[in-house]
mmCIF file of C-alpha atoms in Angstrom:
data_model
loop_
_atom_site.group_PDB
_atom_site.id
_atom_site.type_symbol
_atom_site.label_atom_id
_atom_site.label_comp_id
_atom_site.label_asym_id
_atom_site.label_seq_id
_atom_site.Cartn_x
_atom_site.Cartn_y
_atom_site.Cartn_z
ATOM 1 C CA ASP A 24 0.125 -28.343 -0.520
ATOM 2 C CA ILE A 25 0.458 -29.187 -4.215
ATOM 3 C CA GLN A 26 3.889 -30.595 -5.048
ATOM 4 C CA MET A 27 5.476 -29.655 -8.367
ATOM 5 C CA THR A 28 8.127 -32.015 -9.721
ATOM 6 C CA GLN A 29 10.318 -31.046 -12.658
ATOM 7 C CA SER A 30 12.490 -33.286 -14.753
ATOM 8 C CA PRO A 31 15.268 -33.375 -15.479
ATOM 9 C CA SER A 32 16.860 -31.297 -12.720
ATOM 10 C CA SER A 33 19.588 -30.339 -15.178
ATOM 11 C CA LEU A 34 20.475 -30.962 -18.782
ATOM 12 C CA SER A 35 23.329 -30.208 -21.154
ATOM 13 C CA ALA A 36 22.457 -29.058 -24.637
ATOM 14 C CA SER A 37 23.994 -27.316 -27.606
ATOM 15 C CA VAL A 38 22.972 -24.152 -29.390
ATOM 16 C CA GLY A 39 20.339 -25.126 -31.948
ATOM 17 C CA ASP A 40 19.009 -28.097 -29.975
ATOM 18 C CA ARG A 41 15.360 -28.668 -29.180
ATOM 19 C CA VAL A 42 14.823 -28.923 -25.427
ATOM 20 C CA THR A 43 11.808 -30.156 -23.490
ATOM 21 C CA ILE A 44 11.309 -29.823 -19.730
ATOM 22 C CA THR A 45 8.506 -31.572 -17.916
ATOM 23 C CA CYS A 46 6.582 -30.582 -14.815
ATOM 24 C CA ARG A 47 4.179 -32.803 -12.904
ATOM 25 C CA ALA A 48 1.674 -31.664 -10.299
ATOM 26 C CA SER A 49 0.688 -33.861 -7.361
ATOM 27 C CA GLN A 50 -2.983 -33.219 -8.153
ATOM 28 C CA ASN A 51 -5.109 -31.835 -10.966
ATOM 29 C CA ILE A 52 -4.388 -28.130 -11.489
ATOM 30 C CA ASN A 53 -6.287 -27.708 -14.770
ATOM 31 C CA THR A 54 -4.138 -25.236 -16.724
ATOM 32 C CA TYR A 55 -3.170 -23.063 -13.752
ATOM 33 C CA LEU A 56 0.513 -23.423 -14.529
ATOM 34 C CA ASN A 57 3.195 -20.823 -15.219
ATOM 35 C CA TRP A 58 6.777 -21.103 -16.452
ATOM 36 C CA TYR A 59 9.618 -18.758 -15.485
ATOM 37 C CA GLN A 60 13.204 -18.306 -16.627
ATOM 38 C CA GLN A 61 15.898 -17.248 -14.178
ATOM 39 C CA THR A 62 19.501 -16.274 -14.865
ATOM 40 C CA PRO A 63 22.092 -16.034 -12.070
ATOM 41 C CA GLY A 64 21.641 -13.040 -9.801
ATOM 42 C CA LYS A 65 18.340 -12.032 -11.387
ATOM 43 C CA ALA A 66 14.693 -12.403 -10.482
ATOM 44 C CA PRO A 67 12.626 -15.001 -12.347
ATOM 45 C CA GLN A 68 10.899 -13.749 -15.475
ATOM 46 C CA ILE A 69 7.537 -15.010 -16.694
ATOM 47 C CA LEU A 70 7.586 -16.915 -19.994
ATOM 48 C CA ILE A 71 4.295 -18.779 -20.154
ATOM 49 C CA HIS A 72 1.070 -18.414 -18.191
ATOM 50 C CA ASP A 73 -2.036 -20.594 -18.162
ATOM 51 C CA ALA A 74 0.104 -23.541 -19.332
ATOM 52 C CA SER A 75 0.373 -22.430 -22.951
ATOM 53 C CA MET A 76 -0.116 -18.666 -23.207
ATOM 54 C CA MET A 77 3.047 -16.777 -24.076
ATOM 55 C CA GLN A 78 3.763 -13.632 -22.133
ATOM 56 C CA GLY A 79 4.080 -10.582 -24.343
ATOM 57 C CA GLY A 80 7.608 -10.124 -25.691
ATOM 58 C CA VAL A 81 8.667 -13.744 -25.168
ATOM 59 C CA PRO A 82 10.270 -15.269 -28.286
ATOM 60 C CA SER A 83 8.155 -17.745 -30.220
ATOM 61 C CA ARG A 84 10.748 -20.522 -29.803
ATOM 62 C CA PHE A 85 9.284 -20.993 -26.310
ATOM 63 C CA SER A 86 6.062 -22.962 -26.023
ATOM 64 C CA GLY A 87 4.107 -24.635 -23.265
ATOM 65 C CA SER A 88 1.521 -27.365 -23.216
ATOM 66 C CA GLY A 89 -0.372 -29.640 -20.895
ATOM 67 C CA SER A 90 -3.257 -29.728 -18.469
ATOM 68 C CA GLY A 91 -4.275 -31.622 -15.382
ATOM 69 C CA THR A 92 -1.062 -32.964 -13.862
ATOM 70 C CA TYR A 93 1.403 -33.084 -16.764
ATOM 71 C CA PHE A 94 3.009 -30.075 -18.435
ATOM 72 C CA THR A 95 5.915 -29.360 -20.766
ATOM 73 C CA LEU A 96 8.013 -26.365 -21.709
ATOM 74 C CA THR A 97 9.745 -26.630 -25.077
ATOM 75 C CA ILE A 98 12.464 -24.466 -26.537
ATOM 76 C CA SER A 99 12.426 -25.221 -30.249
ATOM 77 C CA THR A 100 15.899 -23.945 -31.107
ATOM 78 C CA LEU A 101 18.208 -23.203 -28.191
ATOM 79 C CA LEU A 102 20.044 -19.881 -28.332
ATOM 80 C CA PRO A 103 22.957 -18.798 -26.126
ATOM 81 C CA GLU A 104 20.714 -16.514 -24.061
ATOM 82 C CA ASP A 105 18.461 -19.468 -23.166
ATOM 83 C CA PHE A 106 21.016 -21.098 -20.878
ATOM 84 C CA ALA A 107 19.308 -20.528 -17.553
ATOM 85 C CA THR A 108 17.190 -22.229 -14.900
ATOM 86 C CA TYR A 109 13.500 -22.799 -15.596
ATOM 87 C CA TYR A 110 10.762 -23.145 -12.991
ATOM 88 C CA CYS A 111 7.163 -24.215 -13.206
ATOM 89 C CA GLN A 112 4.659 -22.810 -10.721
ATOM 90 C CA GLN A 113 1.073 -23.754 -9.965
ATOM 91 C CA CYS A 114 -1.474 -21.044 -9.242
ATOM 92 C CA TYR A 115 -4.450 -23.368 -8.756
ATOM 93 C CA SER A 116 -4.576 -23.193 -4.998
ATOM 94 C CA TYR A 117 -2.722 -21.524 -2.161
ATOM 95 C CA PRO A 118 0.027 -21.871 -1.237
ATOM 96 C CA TRP A 119 1.246 -21.330 -4.792
ATOM 97 C CA THR A 120 4.203 -23.639 -5.256
ATOM 98 C CA PHE A 121 7.179 -23.887 -7.590
ATOM 99 C CA GLY A 122 9.096 -26.808 -8.976
ATOM 100 C CA GLN A 123 12.695 -27.292 -7.920
ATOM 101 C CA GLY A 124 13.993 -26.032 -11.247
ATOM 102 C CA THR A 125 15.684 -27.337 -14.388
ATOM 103 C CA LYS A 126 19.103 -25.917 -15.171
ATOM 104 C CA VAL A 127 19.898 -25.817 -18.881
ATOM 105 C CA GLU A 128 23.654 -25.825 -19.371
ATOM 106 C CA ILE A 129 25.915 -25.575 -22.380
ATOM 107 C CA LYS A 130 27.237 -28.889 -23.661
ATOM 108 C CA GLN B 9 4.861 -0.821 -16.807
ATOM 109 C CA VAL B 10 5.837 -1.134 -13.142
ATOM 110 C CA GLN B 11 9.181 -0.728 -11.436
ATOM 111 C CA LEU B 12 9.779 -2.277 -8.028
ATOM 112 C CA VAL B 13 12.802 -1.177 -5.997
ATOM 113 C CA GLN B 14 13.618 -3.036 -2.805
ATOM 114 C CA SER B 15 15.671 -2.069 0.220
ATOM 115 C CA GLY B 16 19.224 -3.229 0.686
ATOM 116 C CA ALA B 17 20.776 -6.387 2.072
ATOM 117 C CA GLU B 18 20.389 -7.223 5.749
ATOM 118 C CA VAL B 19 22.374 -9.310 8.201
ATOM 119 C CA LYS B 20 20.487 -10.439 11.272
ATOM 120 C CA LYS B 21 21.095 -12.675 14.257
ATOM 121 C CA PRO B 22 18.865 -15.671 14.993
ATOM 122 C CA GLY B 23 15.740 -14.631 16.839
ATOM 123 C CA ALA B 24 15.747 -11.093 15.430
ATOM 124 C CA SER B 25 13.266 -9.555 12.976
ATOM 125 C CA VAL B 26 13.800 -8.069 9.541
ATOM 126 C CA LYS B 27 11.685 -5.654 7.518
ATOM 127 C CA VAL B 28 12.131 -5.328 3.770
ATOM 128 C CA SER B 29 10.536 -2.603 1.683
ATOM 129 C CA CYS B 30 9.372 -2.576 -1.934
ATOM 130 C CA LYS B 31 8.686 0.779 -3.580
ATOM 131 C CA ALA B 32 6.542 0.781 -6.694
ATOM 132 C CA SER B 33 6.531 3.329 -9.456
ATOM 133 C CA GLY B 34 5.224 3.677 -12.964
ATOM 134 C CA ASP B 35 1.652 2.539 -12.437
ATOM 135 C CA THR B 36 -1.195 2.724 -9.954
ATOM 136 C CA PHE B 37 0.083 1.215 -6.722
ATOM 137 C CA SER B 38 -3.319 -0.011 -5.650
ATOM 138 C CA GLY B 39 -4.090 -1.676 -8.965
ATOM 139 C CA TYR B 40 -2.442 -5.059 -8.368
ATOM 140 C CA TYR B 41 -1.694 -7.458 -5.562
ATOM 141 C CA ILE B 42 1.889 -7.562 -4.340
ATOM 142 C CA HIS B 43 3.298 -10.966 -3.496
ATOM 143 C CA TRP B 44 6.446 -11.853 -1.625
ATOM 144 C CA VAL B 45 8.548 -14.782 -2.809
ATOM 145 C CA ARG B 46 11.821 -15.919 -1.291
ATOM 146 C CA GLN B 47 14.603 -18.063 -2.666
ATOM 147 C CA ALA B 48 17.159 -19.791 -0.487
ATOM 148 C CA PRO B 49 20.617 -20.405 -1.969
ATOM 149 C CA GLY B 50 20.452 -23.072 -4.655
ATOM 150 C CA GLN B 51 16.725 -23.653 -4.127
ATOM 151 C CA GLY B 52 13.552 -22.955 -6.040
ATOM 152 C CA PRO B 53 11.391 -19.946 -5.211
ATOM 153 C CA GLU B 54 8.952 -20.155 -2.300
ATOM 154 C CA TRP B 55 5.726 -18.177 -2.121
ATOM 155 C CA MET B 56 5.154 -16.382 1.179
ATOM 156 C CA GLY B 57 1.912 -14.463 0.671
ATOM 157 C CA TRP B 58 0.270 -11.397 -0.777
ATOM 158 C CA ILE B 59 -1.097 -8.022 0.187
ATOM 159 C CA ASN B 60 -3.833 -6.076 -1.559
ATOM 160 C CA PRO B 61 -2.439 -2.531 -1.469
ATOM 161 C CA ASN B 62 -5.896 -1.098 -1.963
ATOM 162 C CA SER B 63 -7.571 -2.691 1.066
ATOM 163 C CA GLY B 64 -4.603 -3.902 3.094
ATOM 164 C CA ASP B 65 -5.992 -7.442 3.058
ATOM 165 C CA THR B 66 -3.375 -10.143 3.293
ATOM 166 C CA ASN B 67 -3.047 -13.869 2.654
ATOM 167 C CA TYR B 68 -0.069 -15.654 4.154
ATOM 168 C CA ALA B 69 1.294 -19.108 3.477
ATOM 169 C CA GLN B 70 0.498 -21.355 6.419
ATOM 170 C CA LYS B 71 4.200 -22.035 6.876
ATOM 171 C CA PHE B 72 4.826 -18.400 7.852
ATOM 172 C CA GLN B 73 1.643 -17.702 9.826
ATOM 173 C CA GLY B 74 2.506 -16.023 13.096
ATOM 174 C CA ARG B 75 5.958 -14.918 11.916
ATOM 175 C CA VAL B 76 5.196 -12.808 8.851
ATOM 176 C CA THR B 77 3.472 -9.454 8.510
ATOM 177 C CA MET B 78 2.821 -7.699 5.203
ATOM 178 C CA THR B 79 1.848 -4.041 5.235
ATOM 179 C CA ARG B 80 1.736 -1.121 2.856
ATOM 180 C CA ASP B 81 1.920 2.658 2.858
ATOM 181 C CA THR B 82 -0.122 3.920 -0.052
ATOM 182 C CA SER B 83 1.115 7.493 0.412
ATOM 183 C CA ILE B 84 4.578 6.429 -0.737
ATOM 184 C CA SER B 85 3.566 3.426 -2.883
ATOM 185 C CA THR B 86 5.574 1.055 -0.734
ATOM 186 C CA ALA B 87 4.905 -2.460 0.494
ATOM 187 C CA TYR B 88 6.697 -4.121 3.371
ATOM 188 C CA ILE B 89 7.333 -7.600 4.650
ATOM 189 C CA GLU B 90 8.464 -8.248 8.196
ATOM 190 C CA LEU B 91 9.651 -11.668 9.295
ATOM 191 C CA SER B 92 10.232 -12.317 12.957
ATOM 192 C CA ARG B 93 12.009 -14.964 15.038
ATOM 193 C CA LEU B 94 14.549 -15.429 12.287
ATOM 194 C CA ARG B 95 16.368 -18.751 11.899
ATOM 195 C CA SER B 96 19.357 -19.683 9.811
ATOM 196 C CA ASP B 97 17.094 -21.316 7.224
ATOM 197 C CA ASP B 98 15.436 -17.947 6.616
ATOM 198 C CA THR B 99 18.620 -16.915 4.816
ATOM 199 C CA ALA B 100 17.398 -16.165 1.302
ATOM 200 C CA VAL B 101 16.805 -13.535 -1.329
ATOM 201 C CA TYR B 102 13.389 -11.979 -0.762
ATOM 202 C CA TYR B 103 11.507 -10.656 -3.796
ATOM 203 C CA CYS B 104 8.379 -8.567 -4.142
ATOM 204 C CA THR B 105 6.423 -9.148 -7.330
ATOM 205 C CA THR B 106 3.147 -8.033 -8.851
ATOM 206 C CA GLU B 107 0.426 -10.410 -9.878
ATOM 207 C CA SER B 108 -1.309 -10.299 -13.236
ATOM 208 C CA SER B 109 -3.867 -12.985 -14.020
ATOM 209 C CA ARG B 110 -2.375 -15.427 -11.519
ATOM 210 C CA SER B 111 1.206 -15.013 -12.678
ATOM 211 C CA PHE B 112 4.079 -12.861 -11.458
ATOM 212 C CA ASP B 113 4.945 -10.260 -14.044
ATOM 213 C CA TYR B 114 7.058 -7.497 -12.484
ATOM 214 C CA TRP B 115 9.724 -8.260 -9.894
ATOM 215 C CA GLY B 116 11.916 -6.277 -7.546
ATOM 216 C CA GLN B 117 15.664 -6.759 -7.707
ATOM 217 C CA GLY B 118 15.646 -8.895 -4.574
ATOM 218 C CA THR B 119 16.934 -8.329 -1.037
ATOM 219 C CA LEU B 120 19.429 -10.745 0.487
ATOM 220 C CA VAL B 121 18.672 -11.484 4.112
ATOM 221 C CA THR B 122 21.419 -13.366 5.918
ATOM 222 C CA VAL B 123 20.726 -14.882 9.329
ATOM 223 C CA SER B 124 23.896 -15.733 11.157
ATOM 224 C CA SER B 125 25.184 -15.641 14.690
#
């Protein structure tokens, strides 16, 4: 199985900050990488697919980059509604696997 | 636009089975694969498998082979997942979700399954 490792596991940030989350795959997954946002008690919601393609309706402050084994999710200017947990997920080969999550908390 | 509505919370004893339903509305039921993803408390999501509602074909994660069964009833636009021989570490929220271009776009509200003696 492909292992997905996110860092950091949690971070504290302030409204207006720029935040970057990294995700590493245990093998080359090309750009078969998705990012999701999850708030407590809710299902994950897709933000980015194919490593850098924004899902329709997602604010432009979210961006994704990377290929191969190294990927990043950046929030350019953190807003109050962005405090949540973020997961990367590879869809290169089955079983599709998720990272352990990065919780973005209010400083 | 798709809406997925799942069945309610379940409490089961170890060794029992559980069956969770996922009713789709708003779009053609057979037009997209339905995946099942679970999330244990405080953990990341875990992919369990998919069903093609059109053909009934399935693909299960190796971890659940022999314990999981995914089915569908196209007449009522509903997909099901059944997990047998439940253990305490099967306690989780179970989600159904639709796939679009290798990503999960629409999600059910989740069904909490608690396994406890």
